[in-house]
Amino acid sequence: MKREITIREFVRDLLARIDEAKTIDCCKAELKTFAQLAEKKMPDEKITVEWQDRP
């Protein structure tokens, strides 16, 4: 079932899943949509990350 939710709702649910050590595989398409929106709306904002090189 598709439905429209706010970014706030999506992020809160995503963070809760991460905090509860639940899988986020269910949100793959939504994470891509969120990433595209973030790239469009906040392209020059900074974030601190633990960068890991790919093997």
Backbone atoms as SQL, in Angstrom:
CREATE TABLE atoms (id INTEGER PRIMARY KEY, chain TEXT, resi INTEGER, resn TEXT, atom TEXT, x REAL, y REAL, z REAL);
INSERT INTO atoms VALUES
  (1, 'A', 1, 'MET', 'N', 0.847, -1.177, 0.000),
  (2, 'A', 1, 'MET', 'CA', 0.000, 0.000, 0.000),
  (3, 'A', 1, 'MET', 'C', 0.892, 1.240, 0.000),
  (4, 'A', 2, 'LYS', 'N', 0.730, 2.084, -0.968),
  (5, 'A', 2, 'LYS', 'CA', 1.489, 3.326, -1.019),
  (6, 'A', 2, 'LYS', 'C', 0.696, 4.415, -0.323),
  (7, 'A', 3, 'ARG', 'N', 1.424, 5.264, 0.411),
  (8, 'A', 3, 'ARG', 'CA', 0.795, 6.424, 1.022),
  (9, 'A', 3, 'ARG', 'C', 1.842, 7.512, 1.158),
  (10, 'A', 4, 'GLU', 'N', 1.401, 8.725, 1.231),
  (11, 'A', 4, 'GLU', 'CA', 2.298, 9.857, 1.351),
  (12, 'A', 4, 'GLU', 'C', 2.464, 10.210, 2.822),
  (13, 'A', 5, 'ILE', 'N', 3.731, 10.343, 3.256),
  (14, 'A', 5, 'ILE', 'CA', 4.019, 10.728, 4.631),
  (15, 'A', 5, 'ILE', 'C', 5.018, 11.881, 4.595),
  (16, 'A', 6, 'THR', 'N', 5.164, 12.546, 5.723),
  (17, 'A', 6, 'THR', 'CA', 6.121, 13.646, 5.795),
  (18, 'A', 6, 'THR', 'C', 7.542, 13.093, 5.929),
  (19, 'A', 7, 'ILE', 'N', 8.505, 13.921, 5.575),
  (20, 'A', 7, 'ILE', 'CA', 9.902, 13.548, 5.770),
  (21, 'A', 7, 'ILE', 'C', 10.155, 13.276, 7.253),
  (22, 'A', 8, 'ARG', 'N', 9.560, 14.086, 8.118),
  (23, 'A', 8, 'ARG', 'CA', 9.707, 13.901, 9.568),
  (24, 'A', 8, 'ARG', 'C', 9.266, 12.492, 9.976),
  (25, 'A', 9, 'GLU', 'N', 8.108, 12.051, 9.490),
  (26, 'A', 9, 'GLU', 'CA', 7.616, 10.718, 9.823),
  (27, 'A', 9, 'GLU', 'C', 8.571, 9.640, 9.311),
  (28, 'A', 10, 'PHE', 'N', 9.031, 9.807, 8.084),
  (29, 'A', 10, 'PHE', 'CA', 9.930, 8.826, 7.494),
  (30, 'A', 10, 'PHE', 'C', 11.227, 8.727, 8.292),
  (31, 'A', 11, 'VAL', 'N', 11.817, 9.862, 8.610),
  (32, 'A', 11, 'VAL', 'CA', 13.091, 9.876, 9.327),
  (33, 'A', 11, 'VAL', 'C', 12.915, 9.320, 10.740),
  (34, 'A', 12, 'ARG', 'N', 11.867, 9.686, 11.416),
  (35, 'A', 12, 'ARG', 'CA', 11.635, 9.150, 12.773),
  (36, 'A', 12, 'ARG', 'C', 11.503, 7.634, 12.746),
  (37, 'A', 13, 'ASP', 'N', 10.748, 7.108, 11.769),
  (38, 'A', 13, 'ASP', 'CA', 10.581, 5.661, 11.661),
  (39, 'A', 13, 'ASP', 'C', 11.906, 4.998, 11.304),
  (40, 'A', 14, 'LEU', 'N', 12.654, 5.585, 10.390),
  (41, 'A', 14, 'LEU', 'CA', 13.940, 5.038, 9.991),
  (42, 'A', 14, 'LEU', 'C', 14.908, 5.003, 11.169),
  (43, 'A', 15, 'LEU', 'N', 15.001, 6.105, 11.907),
  (44, 'A', 15, 'LEU', 'CA', 15.894, 6.150, 13.070),
  (45, 'A', 15, 'LEU', 'C', 15.472, 5.146, 14.141),
  (46, 'A', 16, 'ALA', 'N', 14.185, 4.989, 14.335),
  (47, 'A', 16, 'ALA', 'CA', 13.699, 4.002, 15.310),
  (48, 'A', 16, 'ALA', 'C', 14.104, 2.590, 14.885),
  (49, 'A', 17, 'ARG', 'N', 13.965, 2.283, 13.601),
  (50, 'A', 17, 'ARG', 'CA', 14.360, 0.961, 13.104),
  (51, 'A', 17, 'ARG', 'C', 15.850, 0.738, 13.332),
  (52, 'A', 18, 'ILE', 'N', 16.655, 1.753, 13.066),
  (53, 'A', 18, 'ILE', 'CA', 18.097, 1.634, 13.255),
  (54, 'A', 18, 'ILE', 'C', 18.409, 1.439, 14.733),
  (55, 'A', 19, 'ASP', 'N', 17.804, 2.244, 15.605),
  (56, 'A', 19, 'ASP', 'CA', 18.046, 2.141, 17.044),
  (57, 'A', 19, 'ASP', 'C', 17.633, 0.784, 17.601),
  (58, 'A', 20, 'GLU', 'N', 16.606, 0.193, 17.027),
  (59, 'A', 20, 'GLU', 'CA', 16.118, -1.105, 17.494),
  (60, 'A', 20, 'GLU', 'C', 16.815, -2.262, 16.785),
  (61, 'A', 21, 'ALA', 'N', 17.837, -1.944, 16.000),
  (62, 'A', 21, 'ALA', 'CA', 18.611, -2.945, 15.258),
  (63, 'A', 21, 'ALA', 'C', 17.743, -3.767, 14.315),
  (64, 'A', 22, 'LYS', 'N', 16.715, -3.137, 13.794),
  (65, 'A', 22, 'LYS', 'CA', 15.871, -3.801, 12.801),
  (66, 'A', 22, 'LYS', 'C', 16.467, -3.572, 11.419),
  (67, 'A', 23, 'THR', 'N', 16.149, -4.447, 10.502),
  (68, 'A', 23, 'THR', 'CA', 16.629, -4.291, 9.140),
  (69, 'A', 23, 'THR', 'C', 16.001, -3.066, 8.489),
  (70, 'A', 24, 'ILE', 'N', 16.737, -2.448, 7.597),
  (71, 'A', 24, 'ILE', 'CA', 16.174, -1.331, 6.829),
  (72, 'A', 24, 'ILE', 'C', 16.036, -1.724, 5.362),
  (73, 'A', 25, 'ASP', 'N', 16.146, -3.044, 5.098),
  (74, 'A', 25, 'ASP', 'CA', 15.981, -3.541, 3.732),
  (75, 'A', 25, 'ASP', 'C', 14.605, -3.208, 3.169),
  (76, 'A', 26, 'CYS', 'N', 13.634, -3.092, 4.047),
  (77, 'A', 26, 'CYS', 'CA', 12.262, -2.816, 3.618),
  (78, 'A', 26, 'CYS', 'C', 12.124, -1.421, 3.004),
  (79, 'A', 27, 'CYS', 'N', 13.081, -0.568, 3.277),
  (80, 'A', 27, 'CYS', 'CA', 12.977, 0.846, 2.892),
  (81, 'A', 27, 'CYS', 'C', 13.903, 1.233, 1.748),
  (82, 'A', 28, 'LYS', 'N', 14.405, 0.268, 1.004),
  (83, 'A', 28, 'LYS', 'CA', 15.414, 0.553, -0.015),
  (84, 'A', 28, 'LYS', 'C', 14.935, 1.605, -1.020),
  (85, 'A', 29, 'ALA', 'N', 13.765, 1.436, -1.576),
  (86, 'A', 29, 'ALA', 'CA', 13.242, 2.394, -2.559),
  (87, 'A', 29, 'ALA', 'C', 13.013, 3.759, -1.918),
  (88, 'A', 30, 'GLU', 'N', 12.500, 3.755, -0.687),
  (89, 'A', 30, 'GLU', 'CA', 12.235, 5.011, 0.017),
  (90, 'A', 30, 'GLU', 'C', 13.531, 5.730, 0.372),
  (91, 'A', 31, 'LEU', 'N', 14.570, 4.968, 0.718),
  (92, 'A', 31, 'LEU', 'CA', 15.864, 5.572, 1.013),
  (93, 'A', 31, 'LEU', 'C', 16.459, 6.221, -0.236),
  (94, 'A', 32, 'LYS', 'N', 16.260, 5.599, -1.395),
  (95, 'A', 32, 'LYS', 'CA', 16.724, 6.200, -2.647),
  (96, 'A', 32, 'LYS', 'C', 15.969, 7.495, -2.917),
  (97, 'A', 33, 'THR', 'N', 14.655, 7.484, -2.710),
  (98, 'A', 33, 'THR', 'CA', 13.852, 8.693, -2.898),
  (99, 'A', 33, 'THR', 'C', 14.297, 9.785, -1.939),
  (100, 'A', 34, 'PHE', 'N', 14.523, 9.416, -0.679),
  (101, 'A', 34, 'PHE', 'CA', 14.974, 10.369, 0.326),
  (102, 'A', 34, 'PHE', 'C', 16.344, 10.950, -0.052),
  (103, 'A', 35, 'ALA', 'N', 17.256, 10.095, -0.494),
  (104, 'A', 35, 'ALA', 'CA', 18.590, 10.550, -0.883),
  (105, 'A', 35, 'ALA', 'C', 18.518, 11.518, -2.061),
  (106, 'A', 36, 'GLN', 'N', 17.664, 11.229, -3.014),
  (107, 'A', 36, 'GLN', 'CA', 17.507, 12.125, -4.164),
  (108, 'A', 36, 'GLN', 'C', 16.932, 13.469, -3.732),
  (109, 'A', 37, 'LEU', 'N', 15.981, 13.453, -2.810),
  (110, 'A', 37, 'LEU', 'CA', 15.409, 14.694, -2.294),
  (111, 'A', 37, 'LEU', 'C', 16.457, 15.494, -1.524),
  (112, 'A', 38, 'ALA', 'N', 17.240, 14.802, -0.693),
  (113, 'A', 38, 'ALA', 'CA', 18.290, 15.474, 0.072),
  (114, 'A', 38, 'ALA', 'C', 19.321, 16.098, -0.865),
  (115, 'A', 39, 'GLU', 'N', 19.674, 15.386, -1.913),
  (116, 'A', 39, 'GLU', 'CA', 20.637, 15.914, -2.877),
  (117, 'A', 39, 'GLU', 'C', 20.101, 17.168, -3.567),
  (118, 'A', 40, 'LYS', 'N', 18.817, 17.155, -3.856),
  (119, 'A', 40, 'LYS', 'CA', 18.190, 18.294, -4.535),
  (120, 'A', 40, 'LYS', 'C', 18.021, 19.492, -3.596),
  (121, 'A', 41, 'LYS', 'N', 17.563, 19.242, -2.365),
  (122, 'A', 41, 'LYS', 'CA', 17.217, 20.316, -1.440),
  (123, 'A', 41, 'LYS', 'C', 18.382, 20.806, -0.579),
  (124, 'A', 42, 'MET', 'N', 19.360, 19.932, -0.324),
  (125, 'A', 42, 'MET', 'CA', 20.456, 20.287, 0.592),
  (126, 'A', 42, 'MET', 'C', 21.812, 19.904, -0.003),
  (127, 'A', 43, 'PRO', 'N', 22.103, 20.278, -1.231),
  (128, 'A', 43, 'PRO', 'CA', 23.305, 19.761, -1.891),
  (129, 'A', 43, 'PRO', 'C', 24.621, 20.171, -1.238),
  (130, 'A', 44, 'ASP', 'N', 24.657, 21.273, -0.531),
  (131, 'A', 44, 'ASP', 'CA', 25.910, 21.760, 0.040),
  (132, 'A', 44, 'ASP', 'C', 25.972, 21.672, 1.559),
  (133, 'A', 45, 'GLU', 'N', 24.956, 21.065, 2.182),
  (134, 'A', 45, 'GLU', 'CA', 24.988, 20.857, 3.631),
  (135, 'A', 45, 'GLU', 'C', 26.077, 19.839, 3.957),
  (136, 'A', 46, 'LYS', 'N', 26.635, 19.924, 5.148),
  (137, 'A', 46, 'LYS', 'CA', 27.709, 19.024, 5.574),
  (138, 'A', 46, 'LYS', 'C', 27.183, 17.996, 6.563),
  (139, 'A', 47, 'ILE', 'N', 27.804, 16.824, 6.560),
  (140, 'A', 47, 'ILE', 'CA', 27.489, 15.750, 7.493),
  (141, 'A', 47, 'ILE', 'C', 28.804, 15.058, 7.843),
  (142, 'A', 48, 'THR', 'N', 28.965, 14.668, 9.097),
  (143, 'A', 48, 'THR', 'CA', 30.148, 13.944, 9.520),
  (144, 'A', 48, 'THR', 'C', 29.839, 12.446, 9.436),
  (145, 'A', 49, 'VAL', 'N', 30.717, 11.709, 8.785),
  (146, 'A', 49, 'VAL', 'CA', 30.480, 10.280, 8.580),
  (147, 'A', 49, 'VAL', 'C', 31.733, 9.476, 8.919),
  (148, 'A', 50, 'GLU', 'N', 31.543, 8.215, 9.240),
  (149, 'A', 50, 'GLU', 'CA', 32.634, 7.244, 9.340),
  (150, 'A', 50, 'GLU', 'C', 32.740, 6.617, 7.954),
  (151, 'A', 51, 'TRP', 'N', 33.661, 7.148, 7.143),
  (152, 'A', 51, 'TRP', 'CA', 33.760, 6.710, 5.756),
  (153, 'A', 51, 'TRP', 'C', 34.506, 5.383, 5.688),
  (154, 'A', 52, 'GLN', 'N', 33.936, 4.418, 4.991),
  (155, 'A', 52, 'GLN', 'CA', 34.573, 3.123, 4.843),
  (156, 'A', 52, 'GLN', 'C', 34.819, 2.883, 3.357),
  (157, 'A', 53, 'ASP', 'N', 36.066, 2.597, 3.030),
  (158, 'A', 53, 'ASP', 'CA', 36.395, 2.287, 1.644),
  (159, 'A', 53, 'ASP', 'C', 35.793, 0.945, 1.271),
  (160, 'A', 54, 'ARG', 'N', 35.375, 0.848, 0.039),
  (161, 'A', 54, 'ARG', 'CA', 34.819, -0.418, -0.441),
  (162, 'A', 54, 'ARG', 'C', 35.956, -1.390, -0.719),
  (163, 'A', 55, 'PRO', 'N', 35.750, -2.657, -0.395),
  (164, 'A', 55, 'PRO', 'CA', 36.823, -3.664, -0.627),
  (165, 'A', 55, 'PRO', 'C', 37.064, -3.910, -2.110);
